[in-house]
Amino acid sequence: MIGLADCNNFFVSCERSINPALDGKPVVVLSNNDGCVVARSNESKRLGVKMGQPAFEIRDMIEKHRIIALSGNHLLYRDISLRVHDIFRRFVPSALDYSVDESFLDVNGIPVDVLPEIGEAIYNACWKEMRIPVTIGFAPTKTLAKIATEVSKKGGQRLGIIYDEADAVKIYDNIPIYDLWGVGRRLTKMLYQNGVYTIGQFAARDVEWVKKKMGVTGERSWRELHCQPCIELNHVERLLQDSISESRTFPEDVTDYDYIRARIVIYTSDCARKLRAMNGECRSVGVFLRGNPFRNTEPVLRPERVVRLSSPCNDTITLTEVALDILDNIFIEGAAFKRAGVWLGDIQKCVLRPGSLFETEVDAKTEKKQLMNKFMKTIDKINNVVGYKNIGLASQLVKGHQGHNDGYSSSFQAPSRKK
Ligand SMILES: [Mg+2]
């Protein structure tokens, strides 16, 4: 069996977690670039607010029903996400983070009759410690765990378990095909044209038909519906996420600027590499530092800032420049930090306009972007062959005097501040 823990209405729940006055009220969170709805509370869902709907379309509804529209605080969401994922890990041998608010739980070897207890314990811990409601599903495959979670959430349950195929088949006919994990708009259209409207109809098709129409991805989904596990997370992780982040807790409090600077370079490089791997580019960069929450001498330090880029970007050099700029702005001389992180947000599919044949003057910016793109692709290719830590920015090198190993080597003297 495999489990899935999924936070309900995550961004809204995060806002409620720090502001209980929002409880029970219709709330939406809007994206910061175009003001589209990216999260809805159950109350807003009931009023008919759609996911992705632009704010101007629901202006009347917002007024009439006093919907509270918030602009996203993504560093807060990231912070809560890390802590919620840590909670998941306390109850299972290991967990694979799938997105900011979802984790697959490895429950291999755990007796099936203990699973409800584990689910209940995870729910209680997330609610009591973070005020984040989660839904948990267990099933023989990842796809079925997704279904178990979705069905429970819709039915207002905290926990759903699909034990075997006979169990699964019972609910298939009630689930529209577009709710199947990995089936996007394009595939839905194709399946509709072929008379497949529900997961039940899809599962009833011949596997050869599925293979021919949808290739290996479709076949994997089909097999998973028939309780044959075959989806690995590396099959899906290249899907476009809306944000990526990387952060670490230091084993000791750190006051050294150069050390933190080198970490920020490393985290940014890592995020940028992932961003390129999913063929995306981002429009926002955030950096955050955290003081030690267990030092009760002062309110916990949490300097952070998000900067919006003038144009979408995925190259390590530009993103690092921006991140270090932010660091210089938020770093507090003499303060001790326990954690640092980088966040890339407002991710979209990479669009690289090829220079048109008819353009008499080549846009210098486009040309630079194309060159940078080639350069980054080359570096990624080399690093993919020899291990991604081999080629990086010189600015990530710092004397390893804090004596801790977070999996990145750093063995040279760093350039000193602002050089
Ligand atoms: Mg969720």
Short mmCIF file of N, CA and C in Angstrom, two decimals, residues 32 73-75 77-78 100 242-246 271 282 284-288 305-307 341-346:
data_model
loop_
_atom_site.label_atom_id
_atom_site.label_comp_id
_atom_site.label_asym_id
_atom_site.label_seq_id
_atom_site.Cartn_x
_atom_site.Cartn_y
_atom_site.Cartn_z
N ASN A 32 -0.19 36.60 -7.57
CA ASN A 32 0.27 37.99 -7.55
C ASN A 32 0.50 38.58 -8.92
N ASN A 73 0.84 34.96 0.05
CA ASN A 73 2.06 35.16 0.83
C ASN A 73 2.86 33.85 0.73
N HIS A 74 3.61 33.73 -0.38
CA HIS A 74 4.15 32.41 -0.71
C HIS A 74 5.27 31.95 0.21
N LEU A 75 5.95 32.90 0.82
CA LEU A 75 6.99 32.46 1.75
C LEU A 75 6.37 31.85 3.00
N TYR A 77 3.52 30.23 2.95
CA TYR A 77 3.04 28.91 2.53
C TYR A 77 4.19 27.91 2.52
N ARG A 78 5.36 28.37 2.05
CA ARG A 78 6.51 27.49 1.97
C ARG A 78 6.94 27.05 3.38
N VAL A 100 3.85 21.25 -2.94
CA VAL A 100 3.91 22.09 -1.75
C VAL A 100 2.95 21.58 -0.67
N ASP A 242 3.81 25.32 -9.53
CA ASP A 242 3.73 26.78 -9.53
C ASP A 242 4.88 27.43 -8.77
N SER A 243 5.58 26.63 -7.97
CA SER A 243 6.77 27.19 -7.34
C SER A 243 7.75 26.09 -6.97
N ILE A 244 9.01 26.48 -6.81
CA ILE A 244 10.05 25.55 -6.40
C ILE A 244 10.81 26.22 -5.27
N SER A 245 11.22 25.44 -4.28
CA SER A 245 12.09 26.08 -3.32
C SER A 245 13.08 25.10 -2.73
N GLU A 246 14.09 25.65 -2.14
CA GLU A 246 15.16 24.84 -1.57
C GLU A 246 15.58 25.56 -0.29
N CYS A 271 17.42 25.25 -7.48
CA CYS A 271 16.06 25.57 -7.92
C CYS A 271 16.05 25.85 -9.42
N CYS A 282 10.55 31.47 -14.29
CA CYS A 282 9.81 32.06 -13.17
C CYS A 282 9.78 33.57 -13.27
N SER A 284 9.11 35.38 -10.18
CA SER A 284 9.37 35.90 -8.85
C SER A 284 10.47 35.11 -8.17
N VAL A 285 11.27 35.83 -7.39
CA VAL A 285 12.33 35.20 -6.62
C VAL A 285 12.18 35.64 -5.17
N GLY A 286 12.24 34.70 -4.27
CA GLY A 286 12.16 35.05 -2.85
C GLY A 286 13.32 34.45 -2.08
N VAL A 287 13.75 35.16 -1.04
CA VAL A 287 14.79 34.64 -0.16
C VAL A 287 14.30 34.81 1.25
N PHE A 288 14.50 33.80 2.09
CA PHE A 288 14.11 33.97 3.48
C PHE A 288 15.16 33.42 4.44
N ARG A 305 11.96 38.45 1.61
CA ARG A 305 11.44 39.36 0.58
C ARG A 305 11.26 38.62 -0.73
N VAL A 306 10.22 39.02 -1.46
CA VAL A 306 10.00 38.46 -2.79
C VAL A 306 10.17 39.59 -3.80
N VAL A 307 10.89 39.33 -4.86
CA VAL A 307 11.10 40.34 -5.89
C VAL A 307 10.51 39.84 -7.20
N GLY A 341 16.63 29.94 2.88
CA GLY A 341 16.02 29.28 1.73
C GLY A 341 15.76 30.24 0.58
N VAL A 342 15.52 29.62 -0.57
CA VAL A 342 15.24 30.36 -1.80
C VAL A 342 13.95 29.81 -2.39
N TRP A 343 13.17 30.70 -2.95
CA TRP A 343 11.88 30.30 -3.53
C TRP A 343 11.75 30.92 -4.91
N LEU A 344 11.39 30.12 -5.90
CA LEU A 344 11.10 30.66 -7.24
C LEU A 344 9.62 30.46 -7.50
N GLY A 345 8.94 31.52 -7.87
CA GLY A 345 7.49 31.41 -8.03
C GLY A 345 6.98 32.00 -9.33
N ASP A 346 5.67 31.99 -9.48
CA ASP A 346 5.00 32.44 -10.71
C ASP A 346 5.63 31.76 -11.91
#
